[in-house]
Amino acid sequence: MTDALKRLSDEGVAIWLDDLSRKRITSGNLAELIDQQHVVGVTTNPSIFQKAISSGDGYEQQLADLAARKVTVDEAIRMITTADVRDAADILRPVFDSTEGQDGRVSIEVDPRLAHETTATIAEAKQLAWLVDRPNTLIKIPATKAGLPAITEVIGRGISVNVTLIFSLERYREVMDAYLAGLEKAKAAGLDLSEIHSVASFFVSRVDTEIDKRLDSVGTDEAKALKGKAALANARLAYEAYEEVFSSERWAALDRAHANKQRPLWASTGVKDPAYKDTLYVVDLVAPGTVNTMPEATLEATADHGEVTGDTIRGTYEQARAELDAVAKLGISYDDVVQLLEDEGVEKFEAAWNDLLKSTEAELKRLTPAED
């Protein structure tokens, strides 16, 4: 069952699970995935926590204790989510140690309501790093305009970061620039750069979902022939940008100071269109030094029937450019699409967080003991 996942790992792709819940931790399932399915990291987001906590499985006692203490709903959510991330980080600690800090990582996101506030995002990132208190944590900061200076500041303080919600090639370059600027700050402050890590989460499937919808509206044979190609093209050109930035003179100076490259992470890799093969955004995005964070269904599909044929990114850049150019010639604006996806991404995470606030508040009220 795991041959395809092993081949993927052998090609230099780190397999991370895009899901976390207390049940997954306490049942031994996470440890089993690490042991048997080559999983070497975990990512979370507000939607994942909303689903996990709303299910109620495993959270009852902690919620009752929090209710007895009369904590605010915001504090309750942070206590619950950081507990899960801390426990997952402990389970992944052997991977962290054996890979010298590259993998064995668990990501936790800053409050999505702060996505357009730089100072508050920095403060939240520091607080989360302190609360979880594990060296193998990554603090997720969205790649909004306000998030970019926050990334630099947080990296500059020696806190490892997962930059999330990247859709555009231009924004991805800005993210890499923010990371390098953060490393330069950390170096000037005398910090050990070898202990600072980062990944840049470049979202994949949502690009096809939006562009395919617009191609359907165009309706020509030429438009239909381009369906399912834009997301891969976009991600492959992101890898080209990664190769360029991390072979530059600016990077070489940091490399000499033992800095770590910011790896591209393919996010949103579950296929949304059933017409496409369910392993599309895994087997067609294979290259060294990348991370693929998969929902469990995608992980299982890859293990079952994924066909890993080696590097499927390098050597495709001209074709990728031609495919995005062909989409643009049909009147579909790349800039409009990626901005819409960023805006929607922030809104979706904020909506999930607000749903989590409401459901947790209701549970706290239900469990609050009657006054003596």
Short mmCIF file of N, CA and C in Angstrom, two decimals, residues 173-268:
data_model
loop_
_atom_site.label_atom_id
_atom_site.label_comp_id
_atom_site.label_asym_id
_atom_site.label_seq_id
_atom_site.Cartn_x
_atom_site.Cartn_y
_atom_site.Cartn_z
N ARG A 173 6.89 35.45 -4.90
CA ARG A 173 8.21 36.09 -4.89
C ARG A 173 8.33 37.07 -3.71
N GLU A 174 7.25 37.77 -3.42
CA GLU A 174 7.25 38.70 -2.27
C GLU A 174 7.40 37.93 -0.95
N VAL A 175 6.82 36.75 -0.88
CA VAL A 175 6.94 35.91 0.31
C VAL A 175 8.39 35.46 0.49
N MET A 176 9.03 35.00 -0.58
CA MET A 176 10.43 34.59 -0.48
C MET A 176 11.31 35.77 -0.09
N ASP A 177 11.02 36.94 -0.62
CA ASP A 177 11.76 38.14 -0.25
C ASP A 177 11.59 38.45 1.24
N ALA A 178 10.35 38.32 1.73
CA ALA A 178 10.06 38.57 3.15
C ALA A 178 10.83 37.58 4.04
N TYR A 179 10.93 36.35 3.59
CA TYR A 179 11.67 35.33 4.34
C TYR A 179 13.15 35.66 4.39
N LEU A 180 13.73 36.00 3.24
CA LEU A 180 15.15 36.33 3.21
C LEU A 180 15.44 37.56 4.07
N ALA A 181 14.55 38.55 4.01
CA ALA A 181 14.73 39.76 4.84
C ALA A 181 14.67 39.39 6.32
N GLY A 182 13.79 38.44 6.67
CA GLY A 182 13.71 37.99 8.06
C GLY A 182 14.99 37.28 8.49
N LEU A 183 15.53 36.44 7.62
CA LEU A 183 16.79 35.77 7.93
C LEU A 183 17.92 36.78 8.11
N GLU A 184 17.92 37.80 7.28
CA GLU A 184 18.96 38.84 7.41
C GLU A 184 18.84 39.57 8.75
N LYS A 185 17.62 39.80 9.19
CA LYS A 185 17.40 40.42 10.50
C LYS A 185 17.86 39.49 11.61
N ALA A 186 17.54 38.23 11.48
CA ALA A 186 17.94 37.25 12.49
C ALA A 186 19.46 37.13 12.56
N LYS A 187 20.10 37.16 11.41
CA LYS A 187 21.56 37.09 11.35
C LYS A 187 22.18 38.30 12.03
N ALA A 188 21.62 39.48 11.74
CA ALA A 188 22.14 40.71 12.35
C ALA A 188 21.97 40.69 13.87
N ALA A 189 20.93 39.98 14.34
CA ALA A 189 20.67 39.88 15.78
C ALA A 189 21.48 38.78 16.45
N GLY A 190 22.26 38.07 15.65
CA GLY A 190 23.12 37.03 16.20
C GLY A 190 22.43 35.70 16.45
N LEU A 191 21.26 35.49 15.83
CA LEU A 191 20.54 34.23 16.02
C LEU A 191 21.14 33.12 15.16
N ASP A 192 20.91 31.89 15.56
CA ASP A 192 21.38 30.73 14.82
C ASP A 192 20.41 30.45 13.67
N LEU A 193 20.82 30.75 12.46
CA LEU A 193 19.92 30.59 11.31
C LEU A 193 19.57 29.14 11.03
N SER A 194 20.41 28.22 11.46
CA SER A 194 20.15 26.80 11.18
C SER A 194 18.89 26.31 11.91
N GLU A 195 18.44 27.05 12.93
CA GLU A 195 17.27 26.64 13.70
C GLU A 195 15.97 27.27 13.20
N ILE A 196 16.07 28.12 12.18
CA ILE A 196 14.88 28.79 11.65
C ILE A 196 14.46 28.08 10.36
N HIS A 197 13.19 27.67 10.30
CA HIS A 197 12.68 26.96 9.13
C HIS A 197 11.42 27.65 8.62
N SER A 198 11.12 27.42 7.34
CA SER A 198 9.89 27.98 6.77
C SER A 198 9.47 27.17 5.56
N VAL A 199 8.15 27.14 5.35
CA VAL A 199 7.58 26.63 4.11
C VAL A 199 6.64 27.70 3.57
N ALA A 200 6.45 27.68 2.26
CA ALA A 200 5.55 28.63 1.60
C ALA A 200 4.42 27.83 0.96
N SER A 201 3.22 27.96 1.52
CA SER A 201 2.08 27.14 1.08
C SER A 201 1.42 27.74 -0.15
N PHE A 202 1.69 27.13 -1.29
CA PHE A 202 1.18 27.57 -2.58
C PHE A 202 -0.05 26.73 -2.89
N PHE A 203 -1.21 27.38 -2.97
CA PHE A 203 -2.47 26.66 -3.13
C PHE A 203 -2.69 26.25 -4.58
N VAL A 204 -3.21 25.04 -4.75
CA VAL A 204 -3.27 24.45 -6.09
C VAL A 204 -4.70 24.31 -6.62
N SER A 205 -5.50 23.43 -6.03
CA SER A 205 -6.77 23.04 -6.66
C SER A 205 -7.73 24.20 -6.85
N ARG A 206 -7.72 25.16 -5.94
CA ARG A 206 -8.66 26.28 -6.05
C ARG A 206 -8.43 27.10 -7.33
N VAL A 207 -7.19 27.09 -7.82
CA VAL A 207 -6.88 27.82 -9.06
C VAL A 207 -7.64 27.18 -10.22
N ASP A 208 -7.60 25.85 -10.29
CA ASP A 208 -8.36 25.18 -11.35
C ASP A 208 -9.86 25.40 -11.19
N THR A 209 -10.35 25.33 -9.97
CA THR A 209 -11.79 25.50 -9.74
C THR A 209 -12.28 26.83 -10.31
N GLU A 210 -11.55 27.90 -10.05
CA GLU A 210 -11.97 29.23 -10.51
C GLU A 210 -11.76 29.40 -12.01
N ILE A 211 -10.57 28.99 -12.50
CA ILE A 211 -10.28 29.19 -13.93
C ILE A 211 -11.13 28.26 -14.79
N ASP A 212 -11.35 27.04 -14.35
CA ASP A 212 -12.21 26.12 -15.10
C ASP A 212 -13.62 26.69 -15.25
N LYS A 213 -14.12 27.30 -14.20
CA LYS A 213 -15.45 27.92 -14.24
C LYS A 213 -15.49 29.00 -15.33
N ARG A 214 -14.43 29.77 -15.42
CA ARG A 214 -14.38 30.83 -16.43
C ARG A 214 -14.17 30.25 -17.83
N LEU A 215 -13.42 29.16 -17.92
CA LEU A 215 -13.24 28.50 -19.22
C LEU A 215 -14.58 27.94 -19.72
N ASP A 216 -15.37 27.40 -18.80
CA ASP A 216 -16.71 26.91 -19.17
C ASP A 216 -17.59 28.04 -19.70
N SER A 217 -17.42 29.21 -19.11
CA SER A 217 -18.19 30.38 -19.57
C SER A 217 -17.80 30.80 -20.97
N VAL A 218 -16.50 30.66 -21.29
CA VAL A 218 -16.05 30.95 -22.66
C VAL A 218 -16.67 29.94 -23.61
N GLY A 219 -16.57 28.65 -23.23
CA GLY A 219 -17.34 27.61 -23.91
C GLY A 219 -16.79 27.06 -25.20
N THR A 220 -15.68 27.58 -25.71
CA THR A 220 -15.14 27.08 -26.97
C THR A 220 -14.37 25.78 -26.74
N ASP A 221 -14.09 25.08 -27.83
CA ASP A 221 -13.28 23.86 -27.73
C ASP A 221 -11.89 24.17 -27.18
N GLU A 222 -11.36 25.31 -27.63
CA GLU A 222 -10.04 25.73 -27.16
C GLU A 222 -10.06 25.94 -25.65
N ALA A 223 -11.13 26.57 -25.14
CA ALA A 223 -11.25 26.82 -23.70
C ALA A 223 -11.38 25.50 -22.95
N LYS A 224 -12.20 24.60 -23.46
CA LYS A 224 -12.40 23.32 -22.77
C LYS A 224 -11.12 22.49 -22.71
N ALA A 225 -10.28 22.63 -23.74
CA ALA A 225 -9.02 21.88 -23.78
C ALA A 225 -8.02 22.35 -22.72
N LEU A 226 -8.25 23.55 -22.19
CA LEU A 226 -7.34 24.10 -21.18
C LEU A 226 -7.78 23.78 -19.75
N LYS A 227 -8.94 23.16 -19.59
CA LYS A 227 -9.42 22.86 -18.25
C LYS A 227 -8.47 21.89 -17.53
N GLY A 228 -8.25 22.16 -16.24
CA GLY A 228 -7.41 21.29 -15.44
C GLY A 228 -5.92 21.48 -15.65
N LYS A 229 -5.53 22.55 -16.33
CA LYS A 229 -4.10 22.76 -16.62
C LYS A 229 -3.50 23.96 -15.88
N ALA A 230 -4.34 24.94 -15.53
CA ALA A 230 -3.82 26.19 -14.98
C ALA A 230 -3.17 26.00 -13.61
N ALA A 231 -3.77 25.19 -12.75
CA ALA A 231 -3.24 25.03 -11.39
C ALA A 231 -1.85 24.40 -11.40
N LEU A 232 -1.68 23.35 -12.21
CA LEU A 232 -0.37 22.72 -12.31
C LEU A 232 0.65 23.67 -12.92
N ALA A 233 0.24 24.39 -13.95
CA ALA A 233 1.14 25.35 -14.60
C ALA A 233 1.59 26.41 -13.60
N ASN A 234 0.65 26.92 -12.83
CA ASN A 234 0.95 27.96 -11.83
C ASN A 234 1.94 27.44 -10.79
N ALA A 235 1.69 26.23 -10.29
CA ALA A 235 2.57 25.66 -9.27
C ALA A 235 3.96 25.36 -9.83
N ARG A 236 4.00 24.87 -11.06
CA ARG A 236 5.31 24.56 -11.65
C ARG A 236 6.14 25.82 -11.86
N LEU A 237 5.50 26.90 -12.23
CA LEU A 237 6.23 28.17 -12.38
C LEU A 237 6.64 28.74 -11.02
N ALA A 238 5.90 28.39 -9.99
CA ALA A 238 6.32 28.77 -8.64
C ALA A 238 7.62 28.05 -8.28
N TYR A 239 7.73 26.80 -8.66
CA TYR A 239 8.96 26.06 -8.38
C TYR A 239 10.14 26.65 -9.17
N GLU A 240 9.86 27.10 -10.37
CA GLU A 240 10.92 27.77 -11.14
C GLU A 240 11.40 29.01 -10.40
N ALA A 241 10.45 29.79 -9.84
CA ALA A 241 10.82 30.98 -9.08
C ALA A 241 11.63 30.60 -7.83
N TYR A 242 11.25 29.51 -7.18
CA TYR A 242 11.98 29.01 -6.02
C TYR A 242 13.42 28.67 -6.39
N GLU A 243 13.60 27.96 -7.50
CA GLU A 243 14.96 27.61 -7.94
C GLU A 243 15.80 28.86 -8.20
N GLU A 244 15.15 29.86 -8.78
CA GLU A 244 15.87 31.10 -9.12
C GLU A 244 16.30 31.85 -7.85
N VAL A 245 15.36 32.04 -6.93
CA VAL A 245 15.65 32.81 -5.71
C VAL A 245 16.69 32.11 -4.85
N PHE A 246 16.58 30.78 -4.73
CA PHE A 246 17.50 30.06 -3.86
C PHE A 246 18.76 29.58 -4.57
N SER A 247 19.05 30.23 -5.69
CA SER A 247 20.38 30.09 -6.30
C SER A 247 21.01 31.46 -6.51
N SER A 248 20.43 32.48 -5.88
CA SER A 248 20.90 33.87 -6.04
C SER A 248 22.07 34.17 -5.11
N GLU A 249 22.75 35.27 -5.37
CA GLU A 249 23.84 35.72 -4.51
C GLU A 249 23.33 36.08 -3.12
N ARG A 250 22.15 36.68 -3.08
CA ARG A 250 21.58 37.04 -1.78
C ARG A 250 21.40 35.80 -0.91
N TRP A 251 20.89 34.73 -1.53
CA TRP A 251 20.72 33.50 -0.78
C TRP A 251 22.06 32.89 -0.40
N ALA A 252 23.04 32.96 -1.29
CA ALA A 252 24.34 32.35 -1.02
C ALA A 252 24.95 32.88 0.27
N ALA A 253 24.77 34.18 0.54
CA ALA A 253 25.31 34.77 1.77
C ALA A 253 24.64 34.17 3.00
N LEU A 254 23.35 33.92 2.89
CA LEU A 254 22.62 33.33 4.01
C LEU A 254 22.94 31.84 4.14
N ASP A 255 23.12 31.19 3.01
CA ASP A 255 23.48 29.78 2.99
C ASP A 255 24.80 29.56 3.73
N ARG A 256 25.74 30.47 3.53
CA ARG A 256 27.03 30.37 4.22
C ARG A 256 26.87 30.51 5.73
N ALA A 257 25.78 31.16 6.15
CA ALA A 257 25.49 31.30 7.58
C ALA A 257 24.58 30.17 8.08
N HIS A 258 24.46 29.10 7.26
CA HIS A 258 23.73 27.87 7.62
C HIS A 258 22.21 28.06 7.68
N ALA A 259 21.70 28.98 6.85
CA ALA A 259 20.25 29.16 6.77
C ALA A 259 19.62 28.00 6.01
N ASN A 260 18.32 27.81 6.22
CA ASN A 260 17.55 26.78 5.53
C ASN A 260 16.71 27.40 4.42
N LYS A 261 16.63 26.71 3.30
CA LYS A 261 15.74 27.17 2.23
C LYS A 261 14.29 27.13 2.70
N GLN A 262 13.50 28.05 2.19
CA GLN A 262 12.06 28.03 2.44
C GLN A 262 11.44 27.12 1.38
N ARG A 263 11.01 25.94 1.80
CA ARG A 263 10.51 24.97 0.82
C ARG A 263 9.12 25.34 0.31
N PRO A 264 8.87 25.12 -0.99
CA PRO A 264 7.50 25.26 -1.49
C PRO A 264 6.65 24.11 -0.95
N LEU A 265 5.46 24.44 -0.49
CA LEU A 265 4.52 23.43 0.00
C LEU A 265 3.27 23.49 -0.86
N TRP A 266 2.91 22.37 -1.46
CA TRP A 266 1.69 22.32 -2.27
C TRP A 266 0.51 22.09 -1.34
N ALA A 267 -0.37 23.09 -1.26
CA ALA A 267 -1.55 23.03 -0.40
C ALA A 267 -2.80 22.94 -1.25
N SER A 268 -3.91 22.59 -0.62
CA SER A 268 -5.17 22.42 -1.35
C SER A 268 -4.97 21.43 -2.49
#
